[in-house]
């Protein structure tokens, strides 16, 4: 057994979060793709069976009241709130991340002072955020200004209405300065919108503490809500009375069953709702969040950094020289919960890794991504992944220059 293998065992033995692994349905695979789809919590199938057979099968329409279906979007939002540093009553669950980005960006332009006609958008953002923001800009008469997150302070001005940023870059794993950038946006008189897809459930966010205006996020990554599980929308309490959704659906009406032709928005985060909640996936998400009971996000962050540090150390020790280079920042203050490695032959390398029981993913053309979910990934997983990666690289000829 190598020194790194022995260290991995010792670190796993000392890991206070290690017992959580048994709460998930996992096998001998090293699963490092929780930043795309989180693992299944073991108890979720039984909960869904109950929803299907009793709540839908027996109670049927009575379940909207008797089983709490109608209030699920706000109830589940309140369970997500402490994970992202928000007080209750500010998060509503429903729709996809893309739909919530649209709501948030348009609403942000309506919250901003009059006469402003620019929306700054993260130039390195996940593509759909840019697509949605561009469409929102066309509809609202604004101009899109793509800018690197680090350059946002210098790009802000009296024309800036809103700024849409990703907390963690989906390709590189770079963590952006949410507190500092939010403060800069506010100093310019604009509204800050954050996409938390790659940070919620992996590291502290501090939405309330840092004065974020609006935020969106998915629940199928580090929150383990299941494929296509509903996203969420955060509307800071101070903005709720002025929040003007571009999608004023019937379930966000102050009296939805009055069925009146005129729209009167509900109070609070409820006005972020649109249509009928997607109950099956929403209740699967609610059950999945049980694994967070008693877990502190600071503990999760500490383990995340330790895991990614250890994985990078193992890669450096094992991998053939010059075959991979980390594009994830070494600084803890700038790192999310993934490691991205530049590799000229990334696609065949990842295919070989998966065939040998190490599951990550890739972003074309040359990025290998490894996501570290601290609730179920251990240090032995990190060591094994690096060792298998080294074997694959050693057995795969480097592309011709």
Short mmCIF file of C-alpha atoms in Angstrom, two decimals:
data_model
loop_
_atom_site.label_atom_id
_atom_site.label_comp_id
_atom_site.label_asym_id
_atom_site.label_seq_id
_atom_site.Cartn_x
_atom_site.Cartn_y
_atom_site.Cartn_z
CA UNK A 1 0.00 0.00 0.00
CA UNK A 2 1.39 3.41 -0.99
CA UNK A 3 1.81 6.32 1.40
CA UNK A 4 -1.07 8.11 -0.33
CA UNK A 5 -3.34 5.10 0.07
CA UNK A 6 -2.47 4.93 3.77
CA UNK A 7 -3.17 8.65 4.15
CA UNK A 8 -6.50 8.23 2.39
CA UNK A 9 -7.51 5.52 4.84
CA UNK A 10 -6.52 7.67 7.80
CA UNK A 11 -8.39 10.68 6.45
CA UNK A 12 -11.52 8.61 5.85
CA UNK A 13 -11.32 7.20 9.38
CA UNK A 14 -11.17 10.71 10.83
CA UNK A 15 -13.89 12.11 8.54
CA UNK A 16 -16.99 13.05 10.55
CA UNK A 17 -19.11 13.17 7.37
CA UNK A 18 -18.09 9.66 6.26
CA UNK A 19 -21.15 7.94 7.85
CA UNK A 20 -23.41 9.90 5.48
CA UNK A 21 -22.24 7.77 2.56
CA UNK A 22 -24.45 4.92 3.69
CA UNK A 23 -27.50 7.14 3.13
CA UNK A 24 -26.94 6.94 -0.65
CA UNK A 25 -27.34 4.22 -3.26
CA UNK A 26 -23.75 3.69 -4.35
CA UNK A 27 -21.62 0.80 -5.60
CA UNK A 28 -17.90 0.23 -6.08
CA UNK A 29 -17.71 2.93 -8.74
CA UNK A 30 -15.86 6.11 -7.82
CA UNK A 31 -18.60 8.59 -8.59
CA UNK A 32 -17.14 12.04 -9.25
CA UNK A 33 -20.00 13.46 -11.32
CA UNK A 34 -22.23 14.76 -8.55
CA UNK A 35 -21.70 18.23 -10.00
CA UNK A 36 -23.88 17.04 -12.89
CA UNK A 37 -26.22 14.58 -11.15
CA UNK A 38 -26.14 13.77 -7.46
CA UNK A 39 -26.46 10.22 -6.19
CA UNK A 40 -29.79 8.78 -5.08
CA UNK A 41 -30.53 8.89 -1.34
CA UNK A 42 -31.62 5.38 -0.33
CA UNK A 43 -34.94 6.34 1.22
CA UNK A 44 -36.31 8.30 -1.75
CA UNK A 45 -37.84 5.34 -3.66
CA UNK A 46 -39.94 4.36 -0.65
CA UNK A 47 -41.15 7.95 -0.26
CA UNK A 48 -42.08 8.13 -3.94
CA UNK A 49 -43.89 4.82 -3.67
CA UNK A 50 -45.96 6.31 -0.85
CA UNK A 51 -46.71 9.39 -2.94
CA UNK A 52 -47.78 7.23 -5.89
CA UNK A 53 -49.86 4.64 -4.08
CA UNK A 54 -51.42 6.58 -1.22
CA UNK A 55 -51.28 10.30 -1.96
CA UNK A 56 -52.07 10.02 -5.66
CA UNK A 57 -53.56 6.52 -5.83
CA UNK A 58 -55.91 6.75 -2.82
CA UNK A 59 -56.32 10.38 -1.81
CA UNK A 60 -56.12 11.72 -5.35
CA UNK A 61 -57.13 15.39 -5.51
CA UNK A 62 -57.49 15.55 -1.72
CA UNK A 63 -53.70 15.43 -1.50
CA UNK A 64 -53.39 19.04 -2.61
CA UNK A 65 -54.61 19.90 0.88
CA UNK A 66 -54.28 16.77 3.00
CA UNK A 67 -50.79 15.81 1.81
CA UNK A 68 -49.48 19.35 1.57
CA UNK A 69 -48.96 19.35 -2.19
CA UNK A 70 -50.11 22.94 -2.63
CA UNK A 71 -47.61 24.42 -0.19
CA UNK A 72 -44.68 22.24 -1.27
CA UNK A 73 -42.86 24.94 -3.31
CA UNK A 74 -42.50 27.23 -0.29
CA UNK A 75 -42.04 24.44 2.27
CA UNK A 76 -39.17 22.91 0.29
CA UNK A 77 -37.76 26.36 -0.35
CA UNK A 78 -37.50 26.85 3.39
CA UNK A 79 -35.50 23.61 3.63
CA UNK A 80 -33.04 24.79 0.99
CA UNK A 81 -32.74 28.22 2.61
CA UNK A 82 -30.23 27.36 5.36
CA UNK A 83 -28.00 25.55 2.86
CA UNK A 84 -27.60 28.78 0.87
CA UNK A 85 -27.63 31.13 3.84
CA UNK A 86 -31.13 32.53 3.64
CA UNK A 87 -33.89 33.05 6.18
CA UNK A 88 -37.23 31.40 5.52
CA UNK A 89 -39.87 32.84 3.25
CA UNK A 90 -37.48 33.89 0.47
CA UNK A 91 -37.15 30.79 -1.71
CA UNK A 92 -39.75 29.13 -3.86
CA UNK A 93 -39.13 25.81 -5.63
CA UNK A 94 -40.42 25.11 -9.11
CA UNK A 95 -39.71 25.28 -12.84
CA UNK A 96 -36.24 24.81 -14.33
CA UNK A 97 -33.14 26.88 -13.73
CA UNK A 98 -33.55 28.41 -17.19
CA UNK A 99 -37.09 29.55 -16.47
CA UNK A 100 -36.01 30.99 -13.13
CA UNK A 101 -33.09 32.83 -14.76
CA UNK A 102 -35.61 34.44 -17.11
CA UNK A 103 -37.87 35.47 -14.23
CA UNK A 104 -34.95 36.82 -12.23
CA UNK A 105 -33.27 38.79 -15.02
CA UNK A 106 -36.48 40.44 -16.22
CA UNK A 107 -37.56 41.17 -12.64
CA UNK A 108 -34.12 42.64 -11.93
CA UNK A 109 -34.47 45.13 -14.79
CA UNK A 110 -37.83 46.14 -13.33
CA UNK A 111 -36.33 46.58 -9.86
CA UNK A 112 -33.46 48.71 -11.16
CA UNK A 113 -33.70 52.52 -11.27
CA UNK A 114 -35.25 53.95 -14.43
CA UNK A 115 -33.18 54.97 -17.41
CA UNK A 116 -30.73 52.06 -17.21
CA UNK A 117 -30.46 49.93 -20.33
CA UNK A 118 -27.61 47.45 -19.85
CA UNK A 119 -27.49 43.91 -18.48
CA UNK A 120 -24.01 42.66 -17.65
CA UNK A 121 -23.69 38.90 -18.03
CA UNK A 122 -20.86 36.54 -17.11
CA UNK A 123 -18.97 35.99 -20.37
CA UNK A 124 -17.94 32.50 -19.23
CA UNK A 125 -21.39 31.54 -18.00
CA UNK A 126 -23.19 28.28 -18.64
CA UNK A 127 -24.63 28.77 -22.17
CA UNK A 128 -28.31 28.74 -21.26
CA UNK A 129 -27.86 31.67 -18.86
CA UNK A 130 -26.47 33.72 -21.73
CA UNK A 131 -29.21 32.60 -24.09
CA UNK A 132 -31.94 33.47 -21.60
CA UNK A 133 -30.38 36.81 -20.64
CA UNK A 134 -30.06 37.79 -24.31
CA UNK A 135 -33.71 37.01 -24.93
CA UNK A 136 -34.73 38.90 -21.77
CA UNK A 137 -32.68 41.88 -22.98
CA UNK A 138 -34.44 41.90 -26.36
CA UNK A 139 -37.84 41.77 -24.69
CA UNK A 140 -37.09 44.55 -22.21
CA UNK A 141 -35.16 46.86 -24.55
CA UNK A 142 -31.83 46.36 -22.79
CA UNK A 143 -28.38 45.72 -24.19
CA UNK A 144 -26.34 42.67 -23.19
CA UNK A 145 -22.74 43.33 -22.13
CA UNK A 146 -20.68 40.11 -21.73
CA UNK A 147 -17.87 40.57 -19.22
CA UNK A 148 -15.50 38.34 -17.27
CA UNK A 149 -16.55 38.25 -13.60
CA UNK A 150 -13.24 39.72 -12.44
CA UNK A 151 -13.82 42.68 -14.78
CA UNK A 152 -17.35 43.44 -13.58
CA UNK A 153 -16.38 46.31 -11.23
CA UNK A 154 -14.75 48.21 -14.08
CA UNK A 155 -17.66 47.57 -16.43
CA UNK A 156 -20.36 48.84 -14.10
CA UNK A 157 -21.80 52.26 -14.72
CA UNK A 158 -24.91 54.47 -14.64
CA UNK A 159 -26.44 52.45 -17.48
CA UNK A 160 -26.14 49.09 -15.67
CA UNK A 161 -29.53 47.76 -14.61
CA UNK A 162 -28.68 44.18 -13.64
CA UNK A 163 -25.76 41.78 -13.47
CA UNK A 164 -26.09 38.00 -13.92
CA UNK A 165 -23.17 35.95 -12.60
CA UNK A 166 -22.34 32.33 -11.86
CA UNK A 167 -21.02 31.67 -8.38
CA UNK A 168 -18.79 28.81 -9.64
CA UNK A 169 -17.62 28.46 -13.23
CA UNK A 170 -19.01 25.19 -14.60
CA UNK A 171 -15.90 24.40 -16.68
CA UNK A 172 -12.98 25.37 -14.48
CA UNK A 173 -14.50 25.17 -11.00
CA UNK A 174 -13.40 28.74 -10.26
CA UNK A 175 -15.28 30.30 -7.35
CA UNK A 176 -16.15 33.94 -7.96
CA UNK A 177 -16.24 36.63 -5.28
CA UNK A 178 -19.94 36.82 -4.47
CA UNK A 179 -19.60 39.25 -1.54
CA UNK A 180 -17.26 41.64 -3.34
CA UNK A 181 -19.04 41.58 -6.68
CA UNK A 182 -22.46 42.01 -5.08
CA UNK A 183 -21.18 45.02 -3.17
CA UNK A 184 -19.75 46.51 -6.38
CA UNK A 185 -23.05 45.99 -8.21
CA UNK A 186 -24.94 47.71 -5.41
CA UNK A 187 -22.48 50.59 -5.29
CA UNK A 188 -23.28 51.19 -8.96
CA UNK A 189 -27.02 51.20 -8.19
CA UNK A 190 -27.71 47.95 -10.04
CA UNK A 191 -29.32 44.62 -9.11
CA UNK A 192 -27.29 41.43 -8.55
CA UNK A 193 -28.56 38.06 -9.81
CA UNK A 194 -26.53 34.94 -8.96
CA UNK A 195 -26.67 31.44 -10.43
CA UNK A 196 -25.85 28.97 -7.64
CA UNK A 197 -26.04 25.70 -9.58
CA UNK A 198 -22.43 24.73 -8.89
CA UNK A 199 -22.16 26.08 -5.36
CA UNK A 200 -25.36 25.31 -3.44
CA UNK A 201 -24.75 22.27 -1.28
CA UNK A 202 -20.98 22.40 -1.78
CA UNK A 203 -19.93 25.59 -0.02
CA UNK A 204 -21.34 28.52 1.99
CA UNK A 205 -23.21 31.06 -0.13
CA UNK A 206 -24.52 33.59 2.39
CA UNK A 207 -27.34 35.09 0.35
CA UNK A 208 -28.73 37.17 3.21
CA UNK A 209 -25.38 38.01 4.75
CA UNK A 210 -24.02 39.43 1.51
CA UNK A 211 -27.16 41.24 0.42
CA UNK A 212 -27.84 39.30 -2.77
CA UNK A 213 -30.96 40.56 -4.54
CA UNK A 214 -32.06 37.55 -6.58
CA UNK A 215 -30.64 34.06 -7.06
CA UNK A 216 -31.49 30.87 -8.88
CA UNK A 217 -30.20 27.34 -8.69
CA UNK A 218 -30.81 23.73 -9.62
CA UNK A 219 -31.33 20.91 -7.14
CA UNK A 220 -30.05 17.85 -9.02
CA UNK A 221 -26.34 18.43 -8.43
CA UNK A 222 -25.01 18.77 -4.87
CA UNK A 223 -28.57 18.76 -3.46
CA UNK A 224 -29.19 15.26 -4.94
CA UNK A 225 -32.79 15.98 -5.95
CA UNK A 226 -32.86 13.66 -8.96
CA UNK A 227 -32.67 14.12 -12.74
CA UNK A 228 -34.59 17.21 -13.79
CA UNK A 229 -35.67 17.99 -10.23
CA UNK A 230 -37.21 21.47 -9.92
CA UNK A 231 -35.01 24.52 -9.50
CA UNK A 232 -35.53 27.38 -7.08
CA UNK A 233 -35.76 31.15 -7.04
CA UNK A 234 -34.57 33.38 -4.19
CA UNK A 235 -36.12 36.83 -3.82
CA UNK A 236 -34.66 38.85 -0.96
CA UNK A 237 -37.36 39.91 1.46
CA UNK A 238 -36.69 43.61 0.84
CA UNK A 239 -37.58 43.15 -2.85
CA UNK A 240 -40.64 40.95 -2.54
CA UNK A 241 -43.31 43.65 -2.62
CA UNK A 242 -41.75 45.13 -5.78
CA UNK A 243 -40.84 41.83 -7.45
CA UNK A 244 -42.62 41.90 -10.82
CA UNK A 245 -42.47 38.48 -12.45
CA UNK A 246 -42.60 38.30 -16.25
CA UNK A 247 -44.50 35.01 -15.86
CA UNK A 248 -47.47 35.82 -13.62
CA UNK A 249 -49.09 32.40 -13.51
CA UNK A 250 -52.22 31.45 -11.66
CA UNK A 251 -50.47 29.82 -8.70
CA UNK A 252 -48.68 33.10 -7.89
CA UNK A 253 -52.00 34.96 -7.69
CA UNK A 254 -53.06 36.31 -4.30
CA UNK A 255 -56.29 34.29 -4.62
CA UNK A 256 -55.59 31.64 -7.25
CA UNK A 257 -58.94 29.88 -6.97
CA UNK A 258 -60.93 33.06 -7.44
CA UNK A 259 -60.14 32.68 -11.16
CA UNK A 260 -60.49 36.41 -11.77
CA UNK A 261 -59.32 37.94 -15.07
CA UNK A 262 -57.10 40.50 -13.37
CA UNK A 263 -53.79 39.50 -11.83
CA UNK A 264 -52.97 40.38 -8.23
CA UNK A 265 -49.64 38.96 -7.06
CA UNK A 266 -49.41 36.99 -3.84
CA UNK A 267 -47.29 38.21 -0.97
CA UNK A 268 -43.76 37.02 -0.41
CA UNK A 269 -41.78 34.46 -2.39
CA UNK A 270 -45.03 32.88 -3.60
CA UNK A 271 -45.16 35.44 -6.39
CA UNK A 272 -42.20 33.60 -7.95
CA UNK A 273 -44.47 30.66 -8.74
CA UNK A 274 -46.00 30.18 -12.19
CA UNK A 275 -48.07 27.08 -12.91
CA UNK A 276 -49.11 23.86 -11.20
CA UNK A 277 -46.19 22.38 -9.21
CA UNK A 278 -44.54 19.23 -10.58
CA UNK A 279 -45.40 17.19 -7.53
CA UNK A 280 -43.65 13.87 -8.14
CA UNK A 281 -40.20 15.34 -8.73
CA UNK A 282 -40.78 18.01 -6.10
CA UNK A 283 -41.57 15.49 -3.37
CA UNK A 284 -38.60 13.36 -4.42
CA UNK A 285 -36.47 16.45 -3.88
CA UNK A 286 -38.05 17.09 -0.51
CA UNK A 287 -37.21 13.56 0.61
CA UNK A 288 -33.68 13.90 -0.74
CA UNK A 289 -33.07 16.92 1.46
CA UNK A 290 -33.42 14.68 4.54
CA UNK A 291 -29.74 13.77 4.14
CA UNK A 292 -28.92 17.36 5.13
CA UNK A 293 -30.51 17.07 8.56
CA UNK A 294 -27.87 18.01 11.12
CA UNK A 295 -25.21 18.73 8.49
CA UNK A 296 -23.48 22.11 8.54
CA UNK A 297 -22.38 23.71 5.29
CA UNK A 298 -19.09 24.78 6.87
CA UNK A 299 -18.26 21.11 7.56
CA UNK A 300 -19.09 20.30 3.95
CA UNK A 301 -16.85 23.08 2.69
CA UNK A 302 -13.92 21.98 4.85
CA UNK A 303 -14.15 18.44 3.53
CA UNK A 304 -14.58 19.65 -0.06
CA UNK A 305 -11.35 21.62 0.11
CA UNK A 306 -9.52 18.75 1.78
CA UNK A 307 -10.75 16.31 -0.89
CA UNK A 308 -9.81 18.50 -3.83
CA UNK A 309 -6.42 19.30 -2.27
CA UNK A 310 -5.74 15.58 -1.79
CA UNK A 311 -6.89 14.66 -5.29
CA UNK A 312 -4.61 17.31 -6.83
CA UNK A 313 -1.73 16.01 -4.72
CA UNK A 314 -2.39 12.46 -5.89
CA UNK A 315 -2.63 13.52 -9.55
CA UNK A 316 0.67 15.36 -9.20
CA UNK A 317 2.28 12.29 -7.66
CA UNK A 318 0.87 9.67 -10.03
CA UNK A 319 0.21 11.21 -13.45
CA UNK A 320 2.83 11.17 -16.21
CA UNK A 321 4.44 14.59 -16.53
CA UNK A 322 2.87 17.02 -18.97
CA UNK A 323 -0.28 15.00 -19.69
CA UNK A 324 -2.73 16.93 -17.51
CA UNK A 325 -2.76 20.41 -16.03
CA UNK A 326 -5.19 21.72 -13.45
CA UNK A 327 -7.27 24.69 -14.59
CA UNK A 328 -8.99 24.87 -11.21
CA UNK A 329 -7.50 27.58 -8.98
CA UNK A 330 -5.15 26.38 -6.27
CA UNK A 331 -6.36 29.08 -3.89
CA UNK A 332 -9.17 27.89 -1.61
CA UNK A 333 -10.83 31.29 -1.89
CA UNK A 334 -11.20 30.76 -5.63
CA UNK A 335 -12.10 27.06 -5.77
CA UNK A 336 -15.49 25.42 -5.88
CA UNK A 337 -15.97 21.69 -5.29
CA UNK A 338 -14.65 20.30 -8.53
CA UNK A 339 -11.27 19.81 -10.16
CA UNK A 340 -10.92 20.46 -13.88
CA UNK A 341 -7.88 19.08 -15.67
CA UNK A 342 -6.80 20.17 -19.12
CA UNK A 343 -6.01 17.09 -21.23
CA UNK A 344 -5.43 17.08 -24.99
CA UNK A 345 -7.20 13.73 -25.44
CA UNK A 346 -9.89 14.33 -22.83
CA UNK A 347 -12.67 12.41 -24.57
CA UNK A 348 -10.95 9.00 -24.89
CA UNK A 349 -9.34 9.42 -21.49
CA UNK A 350 -12.69 9.99 -19.81
CA UNK A 351 -14.17 7.05 -21.70
CA UNK A 352 -11.38 4.83 -20.40
CA UNK A 353 -11.81 6.13 -16.86
CA UNK A 354 -15.53 5.36 -16.89
CA UNK A 355 -14.85 1.87 -18.26
CA UNK A 356 -12.53 1.31 -15.29
CA UNK A 357 -15.03 2.48 -12.69
CA UNK A 358 -14.12 6.16 -12.23
CA UNK A 359 -16.98 8.36 -13.38
CA UNK A 360 -16.34 12.00 -14.11
CA UNK A 361 -17.28 13.96 -17.19
CA UNK A 362 -15.74 16.24 -19.77
CA UNK A 363 -16.27 19.58 -21.40
CA UNK A 364 -15.11 19.64 -24.98
CA UNK A 365 -12.57 19.97 -26.28
CA UNK A 366 -10.04 19.32 -23.53
CA UNK A 367 -11.39 19.48 -19.97
CA UNK A 368 -11.78 16.49 -17.63
CA UNK A 369 -14.14 17.39 -14.77
CA UNK A 370 -14.23 15.66 -11.39
CA UNK A 371 -16.91 16.76 -8.95
CA UNK A 372 -16.43 16.10 -5.23
CA UNK A 373 -19.65 15.74 -3.25
CA UNK A 374 -18.54 15.68 0.39
CA UNK A 375 -21.66 13.88 1.63
CA UNK A 376 -20.63 10.65 -0.09
CA UNK A 377 -17.18 10.99 -1.69
CA UNK A 378 -14.21 9.89 0.42
CA UNK A 379 -10.46 10.30 0.32
CA UNK A 380 -9.94 6.72 -0.86
CA UNK A 381 -12.17 7.60 -3.81
CA UNK A 382 -9.94 10.57 -4.61
CA UNK A 383 -6.76 8.49 -4.40
CA UNK A 384 -8.18 5.69 -6.54
CA UNK A 385 -9.42 8.12 -9.16
CA UNK A 386 -5.99 9.73 -9.47
CA UNK A 387 -4.28 6.34 -9.63
CA UNK A 388 -6.60 5.05 -12.36
CA UNK A 389 -6.21 8.32 -14.25
CA UNK A 390 -2.44 7.89 -14.17
CA UNK A 391 -2.74 4.32 -15.48
CA UNK A 392 -5.01 5.46 -18.32
CA UNK A 393 -2.69 8.30 -19.25
CA UNK A 394 0.32 5.99 -19.19
CA UNK A 395 -1.43 3.57 -21.51
CA UNK A 396 -2.79 6.20 -23.89
CA UNK A 397 -0.41 7.78 -26.34
CA UNK A 398 -0.34 11.55 -26.14
CA UNK A 399 -1.73 13.28 -29.26
CA UNK A 400 0.85 14.39 -31.79
CA UNK A 401 1.87 18.01 -31.42
#
